[in-house]
Every structure is written in C-alpha cells, then in structure tokens.
C-alpha cells in the first residue's frame, strides 16, 4: 500500500468515526462547499452497543447509557436536580431456579452444597446418576460456574420460556407497585396519578446460568412537574415495601396459560443513603448494556439455522438453551414469542434498556447533540443528498483493523490525560514557558 492509499484509508476510517463495521450508504450527493454533484458512497457509524462488535460505537453507547442513568439520579440534561431528594431505589429481580448450578456463595462454597440439600437427603445422586451436591470451591471465572450439576435435570424449556416472559413480568410488576402505592395512600390509582408519578429505568443482564436478571432504578416524583415533591406519606420505605409486595405477587400469564413469577432473591438498595451510589450505579448499568448474551461474538447476532447453533456454540449449556429456544418456536402456542429470532438471547425478547418516558433524557437526544457537535468539527465538506442502504463494512478489510487500533489509541490517550490531571496537584505553579 503506497502513501496515498494509506492516507485515503485513514481518511475513510476517520470519516466513519473509527467505527469497525460501518453501514455503507449510496446516493446522489451535493458537496455544499464546492457545489460538486455526484454519485457517492459513504460510511456511517453502525451504532452497535456491543463492544465485541464495534469498540468505538460501543464506547459512545456506554457513555450515553451512563449519562441517561446518571441524569435520572442526580439531574442534568434536562432533568431537574430536585430528583436527588425524591425516593430512589436500585432493585435487582432474579429468575427462579430451573436446576442447581455451580456458583460461588458468600462463604465460598458452591450453591449445590447447601444445608437443605444435605438435610433432605439430597446428598445422593439424581436419577441420571450424577451427584446432587457439589463440595468444590470454584474460582471466579471458572468455566463450571452457572452450569448445571446435571444437564438432564435442568429444565431448559422452563428457563427459556421464563426469559421470554421476563419483560411482561416486569410490566406487571410495575403495575402492582403502582396499585400497591395507591392502596397504601388509601386512594384509587387515578387519584395517585394526581399526586405522584413513578419513573423507572431498567436494564436486563444475562446471568451465567442463562437466565435474565433485571436491575432497575425506581424514582417517585410529584405530579406533572418532575421537580415537585411526592406526597409526604410516599417515602422510600413505602416504595420499598410496594416493591417487595410486587416481587412476591406479580405474575405473567403466558400464551400457554402458565404463570411465571420472580425467584426468591430480591435486592433493594436505597439510593438516598450513599452519595457514591449515584456514580457506581450508572457504571454498572453502562457495563451491562454493552455485553452480548455470553460475551462472545457468536452470541451477538440472530442464528439462521439449527445447524449454525450446533456448530458455533461450544459450551453445551449455552448451546442447549439456544437450541431449546429455536425448537420451541415450532409450537403454535409460542409463535408470538418469536423464539427463533431470540435463540441468541436464550428466549429473552425484550429491549436491553427500557425506561419510562419521564425518567431522564433519551438515547436519541444524546445522539442528536453529538451529531451537531461532530458536524461543527467539520470533518470533510458538508454534504447533502438522498441515500439508500448499500451494505456493511469497509471495502478494504484492513480498514476495520485500523478503526479498532485508532479507537484504542484514542481511548488510552484519554485515560492517560485523565490520570495525569488527577495526579497533578491543582495548585501547582504553571510551567514556565
Ligand atoms: Zn460502529
Ligand atoms: Zn460446584
Ligand atoms: Zn440428573
């Protein structure tokens, strides 16, 4: 590659914002500076949230997710700062058990090794001749974690169908919380709306065992205007107790007529206590939001065939979950769940991040601000035209590698600058020229 070709490649990647897998669009374009008209191809960013697909777009998505969550907790980007004094909770809702899996408990031993399992005589073997308990202490990152003690005992259909109903279960949970708050205040829900509004942001995380886990921020504001306070009786404790009630009682009735509920593990954290939580929680959410189902490229996109699942996924537990989702799609009762299209997310059909309208700003608004900023930096001449989709990726496969390299260099540089700023004492005398 000669110097001119290298320069062009660099320019192309720079124009596409260091995106690894940009979208190619083509159309009749007018260069607004030169007046030149012509048919041109252009690369625009893929905007993929997953780091394994595009480090650069994922980095921006992560930053947007952070701002989105944070502004709902402390205000900013159009959300008033008064939200800081309103009841705010961070809750984690988990799926029930579909079979014992290897895990690390707080004291270090595996979950399979429980007192109740021993007391109930569960110490022996399952019908498939496998031990019912595990006495090992697993290391963090060990491949057995989240894998069933016996795959034949594990209820794969139950697990996939639970994932497929998780979004519905969440919606029902929010309804129960609203209803419970109204009952506590001794009023109807329509009356509660005139006094308070419940806002939320939730993010779905795939657990190692292949089941969805929901983290949500809940906030109660006054009526109409977000800055208004909710009524005095609607405290953080009242909200927490409504959440506990909803987690116990909410139910999602599936197309098969079966009810699905949350598991026993519920975590509720009051965000009004530790100020540090208001920076920690946005980081957690942003981290979950850029992952694929199991962190690999194989699980990042829809599968096209059963055979593709069999050949691409090495891990037997993940493969079984994806195959179960694929196969359940054949049953007429589950057709509306489109389980084939969601085999790569083990049946989970929902959006990764969802929020109520009033929680804070939107991804679209944040992207809009960035697009305006980018065009003000004016990389290349401004152009106008009508475009159509032409394909994916760069013409030269080296461009994708270059994009990742440039992105990682810029990121490292940003980190170095931030570290240097933190290390430098703020009252240091300015360097003499
Ligand atoms: Zn991209
Ligand atoms: Zn174990
Ligand atoms: Zn078994």
GROMACS .gro file of C-alpha atoms and ligand atoms in nm:
model
  436
    1UNK     CA    1   0.000   0.000   0.000
    2UNK     CA    2   0.150   0.334  -0.103
    3UNK     CA    3   0.138   0.655   0.099
    4UNK     CA    4  -0.160   0.792  -0.095
    5UNK     CA    5  -0.363   0.472  -0.037
    6UNK     CA    6  -0.273   0.475   0.333
    7UNK     CA    7  -0.384   0.838   0.358
    8UNK     CA    8  -0.717   0.757   0.190
    9UNK     CA    9  -0.775   0.462   0.420
   10UNK     CA   10  -0.706   0.675   0.726
   11UNK     CA   11  -0.940   0.946   0.598
   12UNK     CA   12  -1.218   0.693   0.531
   13UNK     CA   13  -1.190   0.544   0.881
   14UNK     CA   14  -1.175   0.888   1.041
   15UNK     CA   15  -1.484   0.997   0.849
   16UNK     CA   16  -1.671   0.689   0.977
   17UNK     CA   17  -1.583   0.786   1.337
   18UNK     CA   18  -1.348   0.485   1.386
   19UNK     CA   19  -1.646   0.251   1.353
   20UNK     CA   20  -1.534  -0.112   1.298
   21UNK     CA   21  -1.836  -0.219   1.098
   22UNK     CA   22  -1.994   0.091   0.940
   23UNK     CA   23  -2.305   0.100   0.726
   24UNK     CA   24  -2.244   0.185   0.360
   25UNK     CA   25  -2.493   0.420   0.205
   26UNK     CA   26  -2.501   0.539  -0.155
   27UNK     CA   27  -2.675   0.824  -0.328
   28UNK     CA   28  -2.672   1.144  -0.529
   29UNK     CA   29  -2.487   1.398  -0.319
   30UNK     CA   30  -2.413   1.767  -0.335
   31UNK     CA   31  -2.093   1.897  -0.177
   32UNK     CA   32  -2.219   2.218  -0.016
   33UNK     CA   33  -1.873   2.378  -0.022
   34UNK     CA   34  -1.767   2.305  -0.378
   35UNK     CA   35  -2.113   2.266  -0.534
   36UNK     CA   36  -1.993   1.940  -0.689
   37UNK     CA   37  -2.272   1.688  -0.762
   38UNK     CA   38  -2.215   1.316  -0.797
   39UNK     CA   39  -2.295   0.960  -0.705
   40UNK     CA   40  -2.106   0.870  -0.391
   41UNK     CA   41  -2.075   0.600  -0.129
   42UNK     CA   42  -2.043   0.700   0.232
   43UNK     CA   43  -1.981   0.515   0.558
   44UNK     CA   44  -2.188   0.596   0.864
   45UNK     CA   45  -2.135   0.452   1.214
   46UNK     CA   46  -2.304   0.120   1.299
   47UNK     CA   47  -2.414   0.244   1.646
   48UNK     CA   48  -2.387  -0.113   1.778
   49UNK     CA   49  -2.391  -0.122   2.158
   50UNK     CA   50  -2.183  -0.440   2.185
   51UNK     CA   51  -1.812  -0.393   2.249
   52UNK     CA   52  -1.729  -0.720   2.077
   53UNK     CA   53  -1.886  -0.594   1.751
   54UNK     CA   54  -1.765  -0.234   1.747
   55UNK     CA   55  -1.541  -0.096   2.025
   56UNK     CA   56  -1.587   0.263   1.911
   57UNK     CA   57  -1.968   0.274   1.883
   58UNK     CA   58  -1.999   0.066   2.199
   59UNK     CA   59  -1.784   0.320   2.385
   60UNK     CA   60  -2.020   0.600   2.283
   61UNK     CA   61  -2.324   0.390   2.372
   62UNK     CA   62  -2.175   0.318   2.712
   63UNK     CA   63  -2.114   0.689   2.769
   64UNK     CA   64  -2.473   0.768   2.665
   65UNK     CA   65  -2.610   0.495   2.893
   66UNK     CA   66  -2.408   0.641   3.180
   67UNK     CA   67  -2.547   0.991   3.120
   68UNK     CA   68  -2.901   0.856   3.079
   69UNK     CA   69  -2.890   0.672   3.412
   70UNK     CA   70  -2.698   0.939   3.599
   71UNK     CA   71  -2.920   1.231   3.494
   72UNK     CA   72  -3.222   1.041   3.628
   73UNK     CA   73  -3.046   1.001   3.963
   74UNK     CA   74  -2.891   1.343   4.017
   75UNK     CA   75  -3.041   1.560   3.743
   76UNK     CA   76  -2.885   1.714   3.433
   77UNK     CA   77  -2.953   1.703   3.056
   78UNK     CA   78  -3.299   1.846   3.111
   79UNK     CA   79  -3.383   1.655   3.430
   80UNK     CA   80  -3.412   1.886   3.736
   81UNK     CA   81  -3.170   1.842   4.027
   82UNK     CA   82  -3.466   1.814   4.268
   83UNK     CA   83  -3.485   1.442   4.178
   84UNK     CA   84  -3.197   1.393   4.425
   85UNK     CA   85  -3.429   1.448   4.719
   86UNK     CA   86  -3.703   1.211   4.591
   87UNK     CA   87  -3.737   0.844   4.694
   88UNK     CA   88  -3.499   0.645   4.470
   89UNK     CA   89  -3.427   0.272   4.480
   90UNK     CA   90  -3.198   0.038   4.289
   91UNK     CA   91  -3.356  -0.306   4.276
   92UNK     CA   92  -3.246  -0.643   4.136
   93UNK     CA   93  -3.505  -0.904   4.045
   94UNK     CA   94  -3.396  -1.256   3.960
   95UNK     CA   95  -3.538  -1.564   3.793
   96UNK     CA   96  -3.644  -1.874   3.990
   97UNK     CA   97  -3.432  -2.188   3.985
   98UNK     CA   98  -3.460  -2.427   3.691
   99UNK     CA   99  -3.200  -2.665   3.828
  100UNK     CA  100  -2.899  -2.639   4.062
  101UNK     CA  101  -2.597  -2.474   3.903
  102UNK     CA  102  -2.239  -2.429   4.021
  103UNK     CA  103  -2.181  -2.093   4.181
  104UNK     CA  104  -1.976  -1.908   4.444
  105UNK     CA  105  -2.163  -1.831   4.763
  106UNK     CA  106  -2.058  -1.556   5.000
  107UNK     CA  107  -1.872  -1.806   5.219
  108UNK     CA  108  -1.702  -1.952   4.916
  109UNK     CA  109  -1.863  -2.293   4.876
  110UNK     CA  110  -2.074  -2.396   4.576
  111UNK     CA  111  -2.453  -2.343   4.579
  112UNK     CA  112  -2.509  -2.711   4.520
  113UNK     CA  113  -2.366  -2.767   4.866
  114UNK     CA  114  -2.647  -2.640   5.086
  115UNK     CA  115  -2.764  -2.749   5.427
  116UNK     CA  116  -3.117  -2.809   5.296
  117UNK     CA  117  -2.982  -3.037   5.022
  118UNK     CA  118  -2.797  -3.237   5.286
  119UNK     CA  119  -3.091  -3.244   5.530
  120UNK     CA  120  -3.339  -3.359   5.269
  121UNK     CA  121  -3.110  -3.647   5.194
  122UNK     CA  122  -3.033  -3.474   4.866
  123UNK     CA  123  -2.675  -3.564   4.915
  124UNK     CA  124  -2.703  -3.868   4.692
  125UNK     CA  125  -2.739  -3.887   4.319
  126UNK     CA  126  -3.004  -3.773   4.071
  127UNK     CA  127  -3.192  -4.020   3.851
  128UNK     CA  128  -2.914  -3.975   3.594
  129UNK     CA  129  -2.656  -4.092   3.846
  130UNK     CA  130  -2.493  -3.751   3.896
  131UNK     CA  131  -2.416  -3.606   4.242
  132UNK     CA  132  -2.683  -3.368   4.370
  133UNK     CA  133  -2.442  -3.150   4.561
  134UNK     CA  134  -2.106  -3.001   4.481
  135UNK     CA  135  -1.845  -2.963   4.755
  136UNK     CA  136  -1.597  -2.767   4.545
  137UNK     CA  137  -1.495  -2.407   4.594
  138UNK     CA  138  -1.494  -2.255   4.247
  139UNK     CA  139  -1.258  -1.981   4.136
  140UNK     CA  140  -1.404  -1.662   3.986
  141UNK     CA  141  -1.406  -1.704   3.607
  142UNK     CA  142  -1.405  -2.082   3.624
  143UNK     CA  143  -1.594  -2.246   3.333
  144UNK     CA  144  -1.822  -2.459   3.559
  145UNK     CA  145  -1.986  -2.150   3.708
  146UNK     CA  146  -2.352  -2.115   3.609
  147UNK     CA  147  -2.350  -2.466   3.458
  148UNK     CA  148  -2.600  -2.720   3.592
  149UNK     CA  149  -2.485  -3.006   3.814
  150UNK     CA  150  -2.689  -3.226   3.581
  151UNK     CA  151  -2.789  -3.101   3.236
  152UNK     CA  152  -3.055  -3.367   3.207
  153UNK     CA  153  -3.220  -3.247   3.528
  154UNK     CA  154  -3.205  -2.881   3.424
  155UNK     CA  155  -3.540  -2.750   3.296
  156UNK     CA  156  -3.426  -2.585   2.969
  157UNK     CA  157  -3.780  -2.525   2.841
  158UNK     CA  158  -3.879  -2.365   3.168
  159UNK     CA  159  -3.570  -2.141   3.161
  160UNK     CA  160  -3.616  -2.023   2.801
  161UNK     CA  161  -3.988  -1.961   2.847
  162UNK     CA  162  -3.920  -1.769   3.166
  163UNK     CA  163  -3.673  -1.544   2.977
  164UNK     CA  164  -3.933  -1.496   2.705
  165UNK     CA  165  -4.183  -1.369   2.961
  166UNK     CA  166  -3.943  -1.155   3.167
  167UNK     CA  167  -4.046  -0.826   3.001
  168UNK     CA  168  -4.414  -0.900   3.055
  169UNK     CA  169  -4.343  -0.992   3.415
  170UNK     CA  170  -4.161  -0.662   3.461
  171UNK     CA  171  -4.455  -0.464   3.317
  172UNK     CA  172  -4.691  -0.644   3.552
  173UNK     CA  173  -4.455  -0.575   3.842
  174UNK     CA  174  -4.465  -0.201   3.772
  175UNK     CA  175  -4.845  -0.218   3.765
  176UNK     CA  176  -4.852  -0.396   4.102
  177UNK     CA  177  -4.612  -0.136   4.250
  178UNK     CA  178  -4.840   0.148   4.131
  179UNK     CA  179  -5.150  -0.030   4.262
  180UNK     CA  180  -4.986  -0.101   4.599
  181UNK     CA  181  -4.874   0.262   4.637
  182UNK     CA  182  -5.231   0.379   4.571
  183UNK     CA  183  -5.368   0.128   4.827
  184UNK     CA  184  -5.114   0.245   5.085
  185UNK     CA  185  -5.227   0.604   5.032
  186UNK     CA  186  -5.590   0.492   5.063
  187UNK     CA  187  -5.683   0.602   4.712
  188UNK     CA  188  -5.753   0.482   4.361
  189UNK     CA  189  -5.470   0.469   4.102
  190UNK     CA  190  -5.633   0.754   3.910
  191UNK     CA  191  -5.612   0.966   4.227
  192UNK     CA  192  -5.248   0.866   4.286
  193UNK     CA  193  -5.161   0.998   3.938
  194UNK     CA  194  -5.270   1.343   4.056
  195UNK     CA  195  -5.021   1.328   4.345
  196UNK     CA  196  -4.719   1.130   4.230
  197UNK     CA  197  -4.556   0.963   3.933
  198UNK     CA  198  -4.336   0.652   3.934
  199UNK     CA  199  -4.043   0.661   3.691
  200UNK     CA  200  -3.801   0.380   3.616
  201UNK     CA  201  -3.507   0.270   3.408
  202UNK     CA  202  -3.436  -0.099   3.382
  203UNK     CA  203  -3.154  -0.299   3.231
  204UNK     CA  204  -3.155  -0.671   3.163
  205UNK     CA  205  -2.844  -0.872   3.239
  206UNK     CA  206  -2.786  -1.230   3.134
  207UNK     CA  207  -2.667  -1.436   3.428
  208UNK     CA  208  -2.406  -1.706   3.384
  209UNK     CA  209  -2.678  -1.972   3.416
  210UNK     CA  210  -2.850  -1.822   3.108
  211UNK     CA  211  -3.138  -1.653   3.286
  212UNK     CA  212  -3.234  -1.289   3.279
  213UNK     CA  213  -3.181  -1.075   3.582
  214UNK     CA  214  -3.335  -0.727   3.592
  215UNK     CA  215  -3.178  -0.425   3.756
  216UNK     CA  216  -3.398  -0.119   3.785
  217UNK     CA  217  -3.383   0.230   3.923
  218UNK     CA  218  -3.717   0.347   4.059
  219UNK     CA  219  -3.793   0.708   4.143
  220UNK     CA  220  -4.107   0.876   4.270
  221UNK     CA  221  -4.170   1.239   4.176
  222UNK     CA  222  -4.457   1.477   4.232
  223UNK     CA  223  -4.742   1.513   3.981
  224UNK     CA  224  -4.698   1.687   3.643
  225UNK     CA  225  -4.365   1.858   3.708
  226UNK     CA  226  -4.075   1.627   3.795
  227UNK     CA  227  -3.924   1.885   4.034
  228UNK     CA  228  -4.235   1.872   4.254
  229UNK     CA  229  -4.211   1.653   4.564
  230UNK     CA  230  -4.429   1.344   4.601
  231UNK     CA  231  -4.675   1.346   4.896
  232UNK     CA  232  -4.505   1.316   5.239
  233UNK     CA  233  -4.652   0.970   5.308
  234UNK     CA  234  -4.488   0.828   4.994
  235UNK     CA  235  -4.145   0.764   5.145
  236UNK     CA  236  -3.857   0.545   5.030
  237UNK     CA  237  -3.972   0.280   5.280
  238UNK     CA  238  -4.328   0.284   5.139
  239UNK     CA  239  -4.183   0.242   4.788
  240UNK     CA  240  -3.954  -0.043   4.906
  241UNK     CA  241  -4.243  -0.223   5.068
  242UNK     CA  242  -4.452  -0.190   4.749
  243UNK     CA  243  -4.156  -0.339   4.556
  244UNK     CA  244  -4.131  -0.633   4.799
  245UNK     CA  245  -4.503  -0.698   4.763
  246UNK     CA  246  -4.486  -0.675   4.382
  247UNK     CA  247  -4.181  -0.906   4.360
  248UNK     CA  248  -4.373  -1.169   4.560
  249UNK     CA  249  -4.707  -1.141   4.383
  250UNK     CA  250  -4.656  -1.020   4.024
  251UNK     CA  251  -4.727  -1.287   3.767
  252UNK     CA  252  -4.704  -1.305   3.388
  253UNK     CA  253  -4.952  -1.543   3.228
  254UNK     CA  254  -4.800  -1.688   2.912
  255UNK     CA  255  -4.960  -1.792   2.584
  256UNK     CA  256  -4.952  -2.146   2.723
  257UNK     CA  257  -5.172  -2.037   3.017
  258UNK     CA  258  -4.888  -2.083   3.267
  259UNK     CA  259  -4.798  -1.820   3.522
  260UNK     CA  260  -4.439  -1.706   3.564
  261UNK     CA  261  -4.303  -1.529   3.869
  262UNK     CA  262  -3.978  -1.389   4.009
  263UNK     CA  263  -3.736  -1.602   4.206
  264UNK     CA  264  -3.682  -1.554   4.580
  265UNK     CA  265  -3.374  -1.337   4.553
  266UNK     CA  266  -3.462  -0.970   4.564
  267UNK     CA  267  -3.219  -0.692   4.635
  268UNK     CA  268  -3.332  -0.340   4.725
  269UNK     CA  269  -3.086  -0.055   4.774
  270UNK     CA  270  -3.185   0.293   4.893
  271UNK     CA  271  -3.006   0.537   4.662
  272UNK     CA  272  -3.060   0.826   4.900
  273UNK     CA  273  -2.808   0.696   5.156
  274UNK     CA  274  -2.468   0.674   4.992
  275UNK     CA  275  -2.378   0.952   4.751
  276UNK     CA  276  -2.122   0.721   4.585
  277UNK     CA  277  -2.405   0.504   4.454
  278UNK     CA  278  -2.502   0.780   4.216
  279UNK     CA  279  -2.176   0.723   4.026
  280UNK     CA  280  -2.148   0.346   4.084
  281UNK     CA  281  -2.496   0.255   3.959
  282UNK     CA  282  -2.465   0.434   3.620
  283UNK     CA  283  -2.134   0.248   3.568
  284UNK     CA  284  -2.293  -0.092   3.640
  285UNK     CA  285  -2.579  -0.025   3.402
  286UNK     CA  286  -2.348   0.104   3.127
  287UNK     CA  287  -2.131  -0.207   3.164
  288UNK     CA  288  -2.425  -0.449   3.132
  289UNK     CA  289  -2.556  -0.257   2.834
  290UNK     CA  290  -2.253  -0.323   2.614
  291UNK     CA  291  -2.234  -0.701   2.665
  292UNK     CA  292  -2.365  -0.982   2.445
  293UNK     CA  293  -2.551  -1.280   2.594
  294UNK     CA  294  -2.231  -1.459   2.695
  295UNK     CA  295  -1.968  -1.203   2.599
  296UNK     CA  296  -1.879  -1.374   2.269
  297UNK     CA  297  -1.923  -1.269   1.906
  298UNK     CA  298  -2.112  -1.594   1.831
  299UNK     CA  299  -2.400  -1.485   2.055
  300UNK     CA  300  -2.418  -1.132   1.919
  301UNK     CA  301  -2.649  -1.195   1.624
  302UNK     CA  302  -2.956  -1.394   1.529
  303UNK     CA  303  -2.898  -1.751   1.420
  304UNK     CA  304  -3.008  -1.859   1.072
  305UNK     CA  305  -3.033  -2.231   1.130
  306UNK     CA  306  -3.032  -2.501   1.395
  307UNK     CA  307  -2.709  -2.632   1.246
  308UNK     CA  308  -2.545  -2.291   1.289
  309UNK     CA  309  -2.622  -2.302   1.663
  310UNK     CA  310  -2.474  -2.650   1.687
  311UNK     CA  311  -2.156  -2.556   1.506
  312UNK     CA  312  -2.097  -2.212   1.656
  313UNK     CA  313  -2.160  -2.259   2.028
  314UNK     CA  314  -1.904  -2.474   2.205
  315UNK     CA  315  -2.045  -2.451   2.556
  316UNK     CA  316  -2.303  -2.733   2.597
  317UNK     CA  317  -2.526  -2.537   2.841
  318UNK     CA  318  -2.544  -2.226   2.620
  319UNK     CA  319  -2.594  -2.445   2.311
  320UNK     CA  320  -2.881  -2.628   2.479
  321UNK     CA  321  -3.050  -2.301   2.580
  322UNK     CA  322  -3.023  -2.164   2.224
  323UNK     CA  323  -3.145  -2.492   2.069
  324UNK     CA  324  -3.438  -2.511   2.310
  325UNK     CA  325  -3.540  -2.158   2.212
  326UNK     CA  326  -3.510  -2.249   1.843
  327UNK     CA  327  -3.715  -2.567   1.884
  328UNK     CA  328  -3.991  -2.416   2.100
  329UNK     CA  329  -4.076  -2.182   1.813
  330UNK     CA  330  -4.242  -2.480   1.637
  331UNK     CA  331  -4.517  -2.493   1.896
  332UNK     CA  332  -4.816  -2.286   1.783
  333UNK     CA  333  -4.877  -2.151   2.137
  334UNK     CA  334  -4.536  -1.983   2.141
  335UNK     CA  335  -4.541  -1.838   1.789
  336UNK     CA  336  -4.599  -1.479   1.911
  337UNK     CA  337  -4.278  -1.500   2.119
  338UNK     CA  338  -4.063  -1.537   1.801
  339UNK     CA  339  -3.826  -1.763   1.988
  340UNK     CA  340  -3.616  -1.848   1.680
  341UNK     CA  341  -3.519  -1.485   1.638
  342UNK     CA  342  -3.424  -1.477   2.004
  343UNK     CA  343  -3.231  -1.802   2.033
  344UNK     CA  344  -2.910  -1.594   2.067
  345UNK     CA  345  -3.058  -1.430   2.378
  346UNK     CA  346  -3.192  -1.762   2.516
  347UNK     CA  347  -3.552  -1.659   2.452
  348UNK     CA  348  -3.534  -1.310   2.601
  349UNK     CA  349  -3.733  -1.094   2.363
  350UNK     CA  350  -3.718  -0.757   2.534
  351UNK     CA  351  -3.505  -0.449   2.495
  352UNK     CA  352  -3.188  -0.437   2.699
  353UNK     CA  353  -3.251  -0.092   2.845
  354UNK     CA  354  -3.602   0.044   2.883
  355UNK     CA  355  -3.729   0.338   3.078
  356UNK     CA  356  -4.043   0.526   3.148
  357UNK     CA  357  -4.072   0.849   2.949
  358UNK     CA  358  -4.014   1.081   3.241
  359UNK     CA  359  -3.706   0.907   3.386
  360UNK     CA  360  -3.448   1.130   3.207
  361UNK     CA  361  -3.328   1.221   2.859
  362UNK     CA  362  -3.324   0.973   2.565
  363UNK     CA  363  -3.052   0.800   2.363
  364UNK     CA  364  -3.187   0.981   2.056
  365UNK     CA  365  -3.147   1.322   2.221
  366UNK     CA  366  -2.791   1.243   2.330
  367UNK     CA  367  -2.700   1.120   1.980
  368UNK     CA  368  -2.855   1.434   1.832
  369UNK     CA  369  -2.633   1.655   2.047
  370UNK     CA  370  -2.326   1.457   1.940
  371UNK     CA  371  -2.420   1.473   1.570
  372UNK     CA  372  -2.446   1.851   1.595
  373UNK     CA  373  -2.108   1.863   1.770
  374UNK     CA  374  -1.945   1.637   1.509
  375UNK     CA  375  -2.076   1.842   1.218
  376UNK     CA  376  -1.944   2.155   1.389
  377UNK     CA  377  -1.598   1.992   1.387
  378UNK     CA  378  -1.647   1.964   1.013
  379UNK     CA  379  -1.455   1.650   0.913
  380UNK     CA  380  -1.478   1.677   0.534
  381UNK     CA  381  -1.706   1.916   0.346
  382UNK     CA  382  -2.073   1.931   0.442
  383UNK     CA  383  -2.283   1.726   0.202
  384UNK     CA  384  -2.650   1.682   0.131
  385UNK     CA  385  -2.835   1.417  -0.064
  386UNK     CA  386  -3.068   1.122  -0.069
  387UNK     CA  387  -2.917   0.793   0.033
  388UNK     CA  388  -3.003   0.427   0.030
  389UNK     CA  389  -2.855   0.134   0.218
  390UNK     CA  390  -2.576  -0.032   0.026
  391UNK     CA  391  -2.415  -0.275   0.265
  392UNK     CA  392  -2.194  -0.327   0.567
  393UNK     CA  393  -1.828  -0.273   0.640
  394UNK     CA  394  -1.534  -0.116   0.458
  395UNK     CA  395  -1.423  -0.220   0.110
  396UNK     CA  396  -1.074  -0.282   0.244
  397UNK     CA  397  -1.074  -0.531   0.533
  398UNK     CA  398  -0.765  -0.356   0.675
  399UNK     CA  399  -0.983  -0.050   0.749
  400UNK     CA  400  -1.170  -0.236   1.022
  401UNK     CA  401  -0.843  -0.325   1.199
  402UNK     CA  402  -0.726   0.033   1.159
  403UNK     CA  403  -1.053   0.160   1.312
  404UNK     CA  404  -1.003  -0.060   1.620
  405UNK     CA  405  -0.641   0.047   1.650
  406UNK     CA  406  -0.725   0.418   1.622
  407UNK     CA  407  -1.008   0.383   1.870
  408UNK     CA  408  -0.790   0.205   2.128
  409UNK     CA  409  -0.513   0.465   2.085
  410UNK     CA  410  -0.759   0.749   2.141
  411UNK     CA  411  -0.913   0.575   2.441
  412UNK     CA  412  -0.572   0.509   2.600
  413UNK     CA  413  -0.473   0.869   2.539
  414UNK     CA  414  -0.793   0.992   2.709
  415UNK     CA  415  -0.724   0.766   3.008
  416UNK     CA  416  -0.362   0.891   3.031
  417UNK     CA  417  -0.475   1.255   3.019
  418UNK     CA  418  -0.737   1.194   3.289
  419UNK     CA  419  -0.479   1.016   3.511
  420UNK     CA  420  -0.226   1.294   3.462
  421UNK     CA  421  -0.491   1.553   3.558
  422UNK     CA  422  -0.580   1.360   3.873
  423UNK     CA  423  -0.213   1.316   3.967
  424UNK     CA  424  -0.124   1.684   3.920
  425UNK     CA  425  -0.192   1.894   4.231
  426UNK     CA  426  -0.447   2.160   4.140
  427UNK     CA  427  -0.244   2.444   4.297
  428UNK     CA  428   0.080   2.355   4.115
  429UNK     CA  429   0.253   2.656   3.964
  430UNK     CA  430   0.219   2.678   3.588
  431UNK     CA  431   0.519   2.559   3.392
  432UNK     CA  432   0.739   2.844   3.280
  433UNK     CA  433   0.744   2.887   2.904
  434LIG    ZN1  434  -1.962   0.101   1.488
  435LIG    ZN1  435  -1.995  -2.657   4.217
  436LIG    ZN1  436  -2.992  -3.556   3.665
   0.00000   0.00000   0.00000
